[in-house]
Amino acid sequence: MLSEGRVDEGEAAARAVLRAAQSSAALVKQQVQALSLLGLAQQRRHRNDSALHYYRESLRMAEAIGDTAGIGTAWLNVGVALQRLGDYDASLQAALNALRIKEAMNDESGAARVMNNLSNLYWRQNDRPAAIAMLQRSIAIKRELQDSLGLSNGLNGLAVMLVEDGRPDTAVLLLRESIAIQRSVAPDAELHSQLVNMGLAYHGANKQDSALHYYHLGMEEARQWEDPFVEVHALYGMAEVLMDAGKFREAGPLLDSSLAIAQRIGSADLIKEAHVSLARQRESMGDPIAALMHVRSSQLLSDSLMNAEKDATMSELRVRFDTERKERENTALRAAQELSDLRAERNRWVAIVVAVLAMAGGLLAWVIVQRNRQRARQREADLEQQALRLQMDPHFLFNALNTVPGLYAAGDAALANDHVAHLSRFLRLVLETSRRRAIPLGQELELVEHYLRISANRRPDTFTWQVKVMPDVRTERVAIPPMLIQPLVENAIEHGFNDEEPGELSVLVALEGILLRIEVKDNGMGRSAAAARPSRHQGNSMGIDLVRKRLTLFDKRMAQSDAVEVRDEHDADRKPNGTTVILRLHIQNLSEHAATGDH
């Protein structure tokens, strides 16, 4: 009944079963099932708090009688309800509990349902590859089990992910397959979710007329099935299409309706999306104050739904679950090996050979795994130590301190005091940032300025510099790894200039599409000449290599070859005329790095 949209009838039947089962202690399993159905009825009405109450009561009773299947299903339902309420880390814990039980029971159908929920949670962590891979595993199981309705739902969800992943044409094909499957199984079944998602896919493919058509069909059917959740998606989907066409006034009522419905059903995620679209609409209508209010509302909701702390907790849960799964697999393998040894006891010598080979293979695998883990840990530790060593070059510190007496002895107290002040601020910034994963771009530029002042005092009249930040770069919000630019500036001063001719050094920070571009340029002798002369101290190529590695660790979407570009400059006569180092990384907001404190 519930799957057919007859929520009132389904709820009444479930309450009748619950009352009948409560009269007999032998019917506890029936009570567990009835409570789950009551939770599903509340979920259909988008009363997620009530649904969560019934699901938790179902879990409590299932645990009391040791009903493993009931416990697994209850955990799955609890996870879905928590996800709808925006409690994503608790939802992930519940889903992993459910998957652990379903896998232990070899319940492939139940495991596929859990994977479907997990894919949504991974997506909210912005782990697109893991989310898509998890949903594809779920779909593959459903195909094998010939679970038509489950397969239709899985294809529908995968289509949404592919649209957001920039593959709308593939999404359209998946949605057509989803609709065809659902119509073949249940011709009168609800299709409003697929229709709205079809509008989303056509919108992503820039086919606006088709997008509006499907959004409208989906909205009408959602109202027919009394599904406000899908109706909200349809409303602000149509509004987005209209705004893309410049029809901001027409989009306003649709967005106002979507926000009102989202607030009525208490969906924080939908409320946030509505505020985002309303901020765009209000700004385009010349109402910046209203736009700012919607932006602030969306930011508050976004922080409450998913922040760095929740993301870290969810990542830890995933790692712990994977580790436990591998331990269970190893235990199962050992048990299977023991059984094999017992069965092979009649042929003792063969059993010994098999056991020895198996142990040797297991030991070799263990040694390889341990060696790889040790290498990975050592590489990470070496990289961190190299970074820390570069952060405070002892030669630089010695020379900087040794400059102070000379300045005072020369009678230039003002310059000496200025030198000490810059050195003090430089050291303070190094200490503040050395254990952070990410710092504001502005803080790194301040550190570079102090370094340049100190170097100029040490080597007066040997070089000039300029640090330029383009106006569209928000230095207080953009996040970069600490001590990223300073090693490049140091290389230019220490290895590029020969102290015989005045040098020029420039640092330029600008936006390049979705990338942050940092350029450090000098007019020195060039890399070939610098390599041929004795270096003041080691670190030129090592510093560049370390910057490249740190950049790709910080921005995993950027390949090492693209992250750092080193270009040799030449004058009109093709003679070496300095070096330009260009760093590129995807723009990351500092708010994404709430874990920027100590490691």
XYZ file of C-alpha atoms in Angstrom:
599
model
C 0.000 0.000 0.000
C 2.746 2.444 0.968
C 4.673 1.799 -2.259
C 1.488 2.593 -4.203
C 0.998 5.901 -2.403
C -1.896 4.722 -0.207
C -0.283 6.072 2.940
C -3.420 6.321 5.098
C -4.447 2.740 4.365
C -0.924 1.469 4.907
C -0.575 3.260 8.228
C -3.942 1.958 9.443
C -2.973 -1.610 8.525
C 0.388 -1.268 10.302
C -1.277 0.055 13.483
C -3.728 -2.863 13.413
C -0.849 -5.338 13.144
C 1.001 -3.561 15.966
C -2.023 -3.721 18.301
C -2.562 -7.412 17.548
C 1.140 -8.245 18.013
C 1.391 -6.398 21.342
C -1.060 -8.876 22.849
C 1.417 -11.763 22.537
C 5.081 -11.969 23.519
C 5.603 -14.450 20.689
C 4.804 -11.815 18.083
C 7.662 -9.404 18.807
C 9.033 -9.743 15.276
C 5.669 -8.639 13.934
C 5.861 -5.600 16.220
C 9.305 -4.775 14.796
C 7.947 -4.962 11.243
C 4.850 -2.906 12.104
C 6.995 -0.170 13.690
C 9.151 -0.047 10.561
C 6.029 0.384 8.402
C 4.762 3.166 10.650
C 8.112 4.909 10.295
C 7.900 4.557 6.507
C 4.393 6.068 6.552
C 5.693 9.084 8.498
C 8.626 9.351 6.114
C 6.201 9.398 3.158
C 4.500 12.351 4.841
C 7.928 13.991 5.318
C 7.550 13.853 9.110
C 11.129 12.748 9.554
C 11.308 13.250 13.334
C 8.314 10.939 13.816
C 9.757 8.458 11.324
C 13.053 8.408 13.245
C 11.155 7.735 16.488
C 9.429 4.647 15.033
C 12.627 3.364 13.419
C 14.570 3.655 16.691
C 11.795 1.888 18.579
C 11.921 -0.864 15.949
C 15.705 -1.102 16.444
C 15.365 -1.298 20.224
C 12.883 -4.184 20.033
C 14.887 -6.037 17.370
C 18.029 -5.821 19.525
C 16.076 -7.022 22.576
C 15.105 -10.296 20.843
C 18.322 -10.700 18.829
C 16.575 -10.355 15.465
C 19.637 -9.803 13.261
C 17.682 -9.172 10.073
C 15.402 -6.738 11.897
C 18.399 -4.939 13.411
C 20.016 -4.492 9.993
C 16.812 -3.148 8.435
C 16.204 -0.833 11.396
C 19.717 0.628 11.133
C 19.154 1.212 7.415
C 15.883 3.046 8.103
C 17.424 5.088 10.927
C 20.217 6.156 8.554
C 17.744 7.308 5.897
C 15.746 9.341 8.439
C 18.887 10.948 9.889
C 20.060 11.876 6.405
C 16.740 13.570 5.660
C 17.150 15.506 8.932
C 20.635 16.653 7.882
C 22.518 14.681 10.575
C 24.978 13.234 8.064
C 27.677 11.858 10.373
C 25.105 9.988 12.496
C 23.437 8.809 9.279
C 26.761 7.428 8.016
C 27.319 5.555 11.295
C 23.847 3.988 11.024
C 24.331 3.048 7.356
C 27.710 1.407 8.057
C 26.133 -0.548 10.925
C 23.447 -1.746 8.511
C 25.965 -2.691 5.801
C 28.075 -4.621 8.315
C 25.047 -6.719 9.279
C 23.743 -7.178 5.715
C 27.155 -8.360 4.489
C 27.509 -10.755 7.436
C 24.085 -12.230 6.525
C 24.970 -12.356 2.791
C 21.856 -10.267 2.209
C 22.784 -8.819 -1.183
C 19.468 -7.066 -1.688
C 19.670 -5.337 1.698
C 23.337 -4.448 1.128
C 22.419 -2.858 -2.225
C 19.825 -0.670 -0.473
C 22.408 0.439 2.090
C 24.933 1.229 -0.664
C 22.340 3.471 -2.272
C 22.120 5.481 0.972
C 25.902 5.502 1.428
C 26.418 6.917 -2.061
C 24.321 9.956 -1.129
C 26.403 10.513 2.021
C 29.696 10.211 0.121
C 28.316 12.728 -2.381
C 27.596 15.179 0.427
C 31.231 14.773 1.488
C 32.097 15.932 -2.035
C 33.737 12.532 -2.698
C 32.235 12.150 -6.166
C 34.288 9.129 -7.345
C 33.424 7.120 -4.214
C 29.742 8.122 -4.403
C 29.371 7.146 -8.053
C 31.326 3.899 -7.564
C 29.183 2.931 -4.550
C 25.927 3.580 -6.441
C 27.199 1.628 -9.459
C 27.902 -1.356 -7.179
C 24.362 -1.100 -5.837
C 22.926 -0.973 -9.378
C 25.001 -3.982 -10.483
C 23.637 -6.072 -7.586
C 20.065 -5.022 -8.359
C 20.508 -6.000 -12.022
C 21.833 -9.399 -11.008
C 18.961 -9.938 -8.556
C 16.444 -8.608 -11.125
C 15.174 -6.078 -8.588
C 13.397 -3.906 -11.149
C 12.045 -1.179 -8.866
C 15.306 -0.970 -6.948
C 17.200 -0.780 -10.240
C 14.916 1.999 -11.465
C 15.524 4.015 -8.290
C 19.280 3.436 -8.501
C 19.465 4.624 -12.122
C 17.429 7.688 -11.143
C 19.896 8.574 -8.384
C 22.955 7.923 -10.552
C 21.547 10.238 -13.232
C 21.421 13.133 -10.743
C 25.060 12.560 -9.787
C 26.144 12.458 -13.434
C 24.352 15.751 -14.146
C 26.264 17.425 -11.314
C 29.423 15.686 -12.570
C 29.009 17.365 -15.973
C 27.573 14.382 -17.912
C 23.953 15.374 -18.618
C 23.639 13.391 -21.884
C 24.476 10.126 -20.110
C 22.055 11.103 -17.355
C 19.214 11.452 -19.883
C 19.844 7.889 -21.125
C 19.811 6.512 -17.562
C 16.568 8.333 -16.758
C 14.892 6.962 -19.869
C 15.921 3.449 -18.814
C 14.657 4.111 -15.259
C 11.260 5.298 -16.545
C 10.957 2.351 -18.960
C 11.729 -0.176 -16.197
C 9.275 1.369 -13.765
C 6.473 1.517 -16.356
C 7.052 -2.119 -17.319
C 6.734 -3.259 -13.699
C 4.045 -0.872 -12.458
C 2.369 1.198 -15.202
C 0.578 3.395 -12.659
C 3.618 3.933 -10.413
C 4.846 7.409 -9.533
C 7.384 8.905 -11.949
C 7.572 12.484 -10.722
C 11.100 12.103 -9.363
C 12.417 10.850 -12.725
C 10.530 13.584 -14.589
C 11.997 16.361 -12.451
C 15.470 14.835 -12.772
C 14.960 14.675 -16.546
C 14.353 18.434 -16.385
C 17.592 18.764 -14.411
C 19.495 16.765 -17.047
C 18.130 18.808 -19.958
C 18.920 21.976 -18.013
C 22.488 20.762 -17.634
C 22.593 20.096 -21.390
C 21.370 23.684 -22.068
C 18.083 22.470 -23.579
C 15.922 24.912 -21.667
C 12.561 24.271 -23.370
C 12.816 20.539 -22.697
C 13.934 21.266 -19.136
C 10.882 23.451 -18.437
C 8.591 20.828 -20.007
C 9.822 18.012 -17.755
C 10.009 20.209 -14.659
C 6.356 21.137 -15.202
C 5.301 17.480 -15.749
C 7.201 16.430 -12.624
C 5.678 19.220 -10.527
C 2.126 18.335 -11.570
C 2.650 14.652 -10.795
C 4.382 15.460 -7.483
C 1.315 17.449 -6.445
C -0.912 14.561 -7.527
C 1.104 12.149 -5.377
C 1.348 14.751 -2.565
C 5.149 14.721 -2.607
C 6.288 18.230 -1.561
C 9.946 17.146 -1.572
C 9.961 16.604 -5.349
C 7.655 19.591 -5.872
C 10.272 21.895 -4.309
C 12.943 20.537 -6.669
C 10.666 21.184 -9.632
C 9.881 24.748 -8.529
C 13.409 25.981 -8.073
C 14.517 23.976 -11.124
C 12.068 25.955 -13.249
C 13.196 29.139 -11.526
C 16.830 28.429 -12.369
C 15.933 27.898 -16.039
C 14.033 31.198 -16.089
C 16.890 33.056 -14.412
C 19.383 31.612 -16.902
C 17.138 33.123 -19.577
C 17.179 36.498 -17.774
C 13.562 36.222 -16.563
C 14.324 36.986 -12.938
C 10.953 38.575 -12.123
C 9.061 35.467 -13.319
C 11.375 33.250 -11.258
C 10.609 35.084 -7.988
C 7.185 33.548 -7.171
C 8.478 30.051 -7.950
C 11.402 30.482 -5.554
C 9.194 31.968 -2.837
C 6.896 28.931 -3.139
C 9.811 26.495 -3.025
C 11.151 28.123 0.169
C 7.708 28.086 1.827
C 7.198 24.381 1.055
C 10.727 23.472 2.175
C 10.182 25.291 5.473
C 6.821 23.571 5.925
C 8.317 20.073 5.584
C 11.383 21.051 7.620
C 14.009 20.009 5.055
C 17.150 21.967 5.906
C 18.845 20.908 2.672
C 15.953 22.138 0.511
C 15.698 25.370 2.521
C 19.392 26.011 1.904
C 19.031 25.430 -1.863
C 16.027 27.760 -1.999
C 17.974 30.509 -0.186
C 20.876 30.129 -2.653
C 18.576 30.597 -5.659
C 16.692 33.450 -3.980
C 19.951 35.277 -3.285
C 20.766 35.150 -6.987
C 17.271 36.308 -7.964
C 17.123 39.163 -5.444
C 20.546 40.451 -6.445
C 19.581 40.456 -10.120
C 16.381 42.334 -9.229
C 18.420 45.091 -7.606
C 17.707 44.155 -3.983
C 21.182 43.539 -2.481
C 19.962 43.628 1.120
C 17.477 40.796 0.551
C 20.131 38.923 -1.439
C 22.583 39.233 1.454
C 19.979 37.939 3.922
C 19.409 34.859 1.763
C 23.159 34.317 1.386
C 23.637 34.431 5.148
C 20.725 32.030 5.683
C 22.155 29.567 3.164
C 25.624 29.786 4.732
C 24.268 29.122 8.222
C 22.349 26.090 6.979
C 25.332 24.859 4.971
C 27.572 25.021 8.044
C 25.004 23.153 10.133
C 24.541 20.442 7.494
C 28.161 19.785 6.575
C 31.287 21.340 8.024
C 34.906 20.286 8.342
C 34.318 18.638 11.729
C 31.481 16.496 10.370
C 33.503 15.691 7.268
C 36.449 14.549 9.405
C 34.159 12.413 11.576
C 32.603 10.807 8.495
C 36.013 10.114 6.945
C 37.162 8.493 10.179
C 34.043 6.282 10.243
C 34.706 5.168 6.668
C 38.345 4.321 7.352
C 37.419 2.414 10.505
C 34.735 0.447 8.653
C 37.120 -0.462 5.806
C 39.729 -1.607 8.316
C 37.214 -3.774 10.164
C 35.985 -5.241 6.860
C 39.536 -6.230 5.889
C 40.037 -7.822 9.294
C 36.819 -9.812 8.847
C 37.925 -10.915 5.401
C 41.297 -12.007 6.762
C 39.566 -13.926 9.548
C 37.311 -15.633 7.031
C 40.317 -16.524 4.902
C 42.120 -17.998 7.896
C 39.036 -20.020 8.858
C 38.716 -21.310 5.299
C 42.374 -22.275 5.332
C 41.976 -24.189 8.584
C 38.978 -26.060 7.177
C 40.955 -26.856 4.065
C 43.794 -28.232 6.205
C 41.396 -30.466 8.156
C 39.836 -31.863 5.004
C 43.247 -32.476 3.484
C 44.530 -34.334 6.543
C 43.931 -37.684 4.799
C 46.660 -36.685 2.392
C 49.133 -35.347 4.909
C 51.993 -34.451 2.612
C 49.753 -32.610 0.164
C 48.157 -30.739 3.030
C 51.587 -29.713 4.334
C 52.641 -28.420 0.924
C 49.379 -26.488 0.523
C 49.675 -25.052 4.025
C 53.288 -24.000 3.492
C 52.471 -22.345 0.164
C 49.462 -20.597 1.651
C 51.466 -19.353 4.626
C 54.292 -18.215 2.375
C 51.837 -16.335 0.151
C 50.120 -14.795 3.158
C 53.448 -13.812 4.701
C 54.662 -12.337 1.427
C 51.434 -10.378 1.051
C 51.721 -9.169 4.645
C 55.358 -8.173 4.140
C 54.488 -6.296 0.923
C 51.556 -4.527 2.578
C 53.638 -3.599 5.620
C 56.497 -2.405 3.428
C 54.175 -0.261 1.328
C 52.536 1.179 4.447
C 55.938 1.907 5.955
C 57.102 3.577 2.748
C 53.956 5.685 2.623
C 54.349 6.732 6.259
C 58.055 7.445 5.724
C 57.352 9.477 2.580
C 54.757 11.553 4.415
C 57.102 12.056 7.381
C 60.031 12.988 5.096
C 57.862 15.451 3.209
C 56.699 17.088 6.418
C 60.251 17.274 7.762
C 61.527 18.754 4.498
C 58.771 21.348 4.650
C 59.641 22.218 8.250
C 63.324 22.506 7.390
C 62.564 24.854 4.525
C 60.307 26.920 6.767
C 63.245 28.024 8.843
C 66.552 27.880 6.998
C 69.304 28.026 9.698
C 71.656 29.862 7.307
C 69.059 32.538 6.705
C 68.329 32.883 10.432
C 72.027 33.132 11.273
C 72.661 35.756 8.590
C 69.533 37.732 9.525
C 70.562 37.867 13.196
C 74.173 38.615 12.300
C 73.004 41.658 10.324
C 71.587 43.338 13.438
C 74.913 44.260 15.161
C 76.253 45.609 11.865
C 73.277 47.891 11.426
C 73.576 49.246 14.957
C 77.327 49.614 14.536
C 76.749 51.624 11.357
C 74.713 54.041 13.424
C 71.449 53.446 11.578
C 69.279 52.654 14.597
C 66.027 53.184 12.682
C 66.991 50.630 10.023
C 68.238 48.238 12.692
C 64.971 48.516 14.617
C 63.021 48.026 11.391
C 65.110 44.918 10.604
C 64.483 43.450 14.073
C 60.752 44.179 13.822
C 60.425 42.439 10.455
C 62.501 39.480 11.677
C 60.320 39.183 14.781
C 57.097 39.249 12.765
C 58.529 36.780 10.258
C 59.455 34.304 13.020
C 56.046 34.736 14.665
C 54.245 33.958 11.390
C 56.447 30.911 10.762
C 55.620 29.541 14.219
C 51.904 30.292 13.819
C 51.550 28.624 10.430
C 54.092 25.778 10.556
C 51.642 23.164 11.893
C 48.612 24.203 9.846
C 47.349 22.475 6.735
C 45.967 25.685 5.245
C 46.306 29.410 5.934
C 44.818 32.551 4.367
C 46.634 33.698 1.230
C 46.991 37.124 2.845
C 48.963 35.674 5.753
C 51.418 33.983 3.379
C 51.874 37.245 1.443
C 52.533 39.091 4.724
C 55.217 36.517 5.570
C 56.800 36.997 2.114
C 56.867 40.789 2.601
C 58.731 40.395 5.901
C 61.174 37.968 4.285
C 61.867 40.414 1.446
C 62.459 43.266 3.915
C 64.888 41.150 5.912
C 66.740 39.989 2.775
C 66.949 43.565 1.491
C 68.502 44.711 4.801
C 71.033 41.876 4.591
C 71.978 42.722 1.010
C 71.225 46.424 0.531
C 70.810 47.869 -2.958
C 71.157 44.478 -4.685
C 67.545 43.959 -5.724
C 64.089 45.517 -5.804
C 60.742 43.763 -5.567
C 57.024 44.146 -6.140
C 54.150 42.068 -4.693
C 50.910 42.567 -6.652
C 47.509 40.996 -5.933
C 44.746 41.441 -8.494
C 41.564 43.075 -7.090
C 39.340 40.013 -7.625
C 41.474 37.832 -5.338
C 40.035 37.621 -1.799
C 43.256 37.076 0.116
C 41.484 36.777 3.458
C 39.292 33.895 2.202
C 41.458 31.930 -0.232
C 43.286 29.012 1.412
C 46.794 27.806 0.466
C 49.388 25.584 2.197
C 51.726 27.487 4.549
C 55.205 28.492 3.369
C 54.256 27.915 -0.285
C 55.452 31.175 -1.896
C 58.381 32.005 0.408
C 60.667 29.132 -0.838
C 60.245 30.405 -4.419
C 61.142 33.963 -3.386
C 64.142 32.606 -1.491
C 65.313 30.639 -4.554
C 65.113 33.783 -6.693
C 67.164 35.870 -4.229
C 69.715 33.253 -3.204
C 70.266 31.522 -6.564
C 69.047 33.975 -9.207
C 70.866 37.228 -8.321
C 74.652 37.594 -8.493
C 74.947 40.798 -6.395
C 76.845 42.444 -9.295
C 73.848 43.882 -11.111
C 70.631 45.118 -9.444
C 67.981 42.388 -9.542
C 64.250 42.690 -9.934
C 61.766 40.302 -8.359
C 57.975 40.299 -8.702
C 55.190 38.265 -7.133
C 51.828 38.313 -8.930
C 48.641 36.670 -7.597
C 45.635 36.426 -9.932
C 42.639 34.272 -10.837
C 42.760 32.028 -13.904
C 39.249 30.674 -14.343
C 38.636 28.298 -11.437
C 42.332 28.293 -10.587
C 44.507 30.505 -8.394
C 47.669 31.563 -10.268
C 50.800 32.607 -8.330
C 53.748 33.857 -10.357
C 57.262 34.508 -8.962
C 59.543 36.144 -11.547
C 63.146 37.354 -11.415
C 65.581 38.832 -13.956
C 68.566 36.929 -12.591
C 71.168 34.722 -14.265
C 68.743 31.881 -15.052
C 68.723 28.265 -13.977
C 71.665 27.082 -16.125
C 74.082 29.679 -14.776
C 72.836 29.233 -11.223
C 73.399 25.474 -11.453
C 76.960 25.982 -12.697
C 78.109 28.102 -9.764
C 78.630 26.956 -6.153
C 75.304 27.453 -4.333
C 75.131 29.535 -1.199
C 73.328 26.601 0.329
C 71.393 23.631 -0.982
C 67.711 23.761 -1.678
C 66.931 25.199 -5.141
C 65.621 22.147 -7.024
C 64.672 20.419 -3.777
C 62.516 23.434 -2.861
C 60.694 23.395 -6.211
C 60.103 19.639 -6.001
C 58.779 19.977 -2.467
C 56.432 22.802 -3.470
C 55.129 20.613 -6.319
C 54.498 17.656 -3.983
C 52.864 19.829 -1.315
C 50.607 21.460 -3.899
C 49.332 18.127 -5.239
C 48.792 16.816 -1.714
C 46.785 19.952 -0.897
C 44.851 19.967 -4.204
C 44.362 16.333 -5.216
C 42.551 17.375 -8.419
C 45.695 19.027 -9.783
C 48.395 16.882 -11.420
C 52.012 17.557 -10.434
C 52.895 18.471 -14.020
C 50.169 21.159 -14.039
C 50.672 22.434 -10.491
C 54.120 23.983 -11.013
C 55.472 25.498 -14.233
C 59.110 26.684 -14.382
C 59.937 28.908 -17.344
C 63.370 30.209 -18.394
C 63.217 33.833 -19.589
C 65.418 35.278 -22.364
C 66.114 38.767 -23.663
C 65.917 39.887 -27.294
C 69.353 38.295 -27.973
C 68.136 34.941 -26.551
C 70.427 35.351 -23.552
C 69.194 34.052 -20.195
C 67.224 36.772 -18.423
C 65.846 35.198 -15.277
C 63.294 32.566 -14.301
C 59.521 32.537 -13.847
C 57.841 29.982 -11.556
C 54.051 29.671 -11.873
C 51.906 27.810 -9.331
C 48.342 26.778 -10.110
C 45.785 25.291 -7.741
C 42.027 25.102 -7.567
C 40.513 27.934 -5.550
C 39.603 26.679 -2.071
C 37.744 28.705 0.515
C 39.312 28.906 3.953
C 35.981 27.814 5.473
C 36.495 24.417 3.804
C 39.542 23.920 5.994
C 38.187 24.071 9.527
C 40.893 21.489 10.223
C 43.611 24.061 9.639
C 44.779 23.823 13.221
C 47.535 21.544 14.503
C 47.973 18.203 12.841
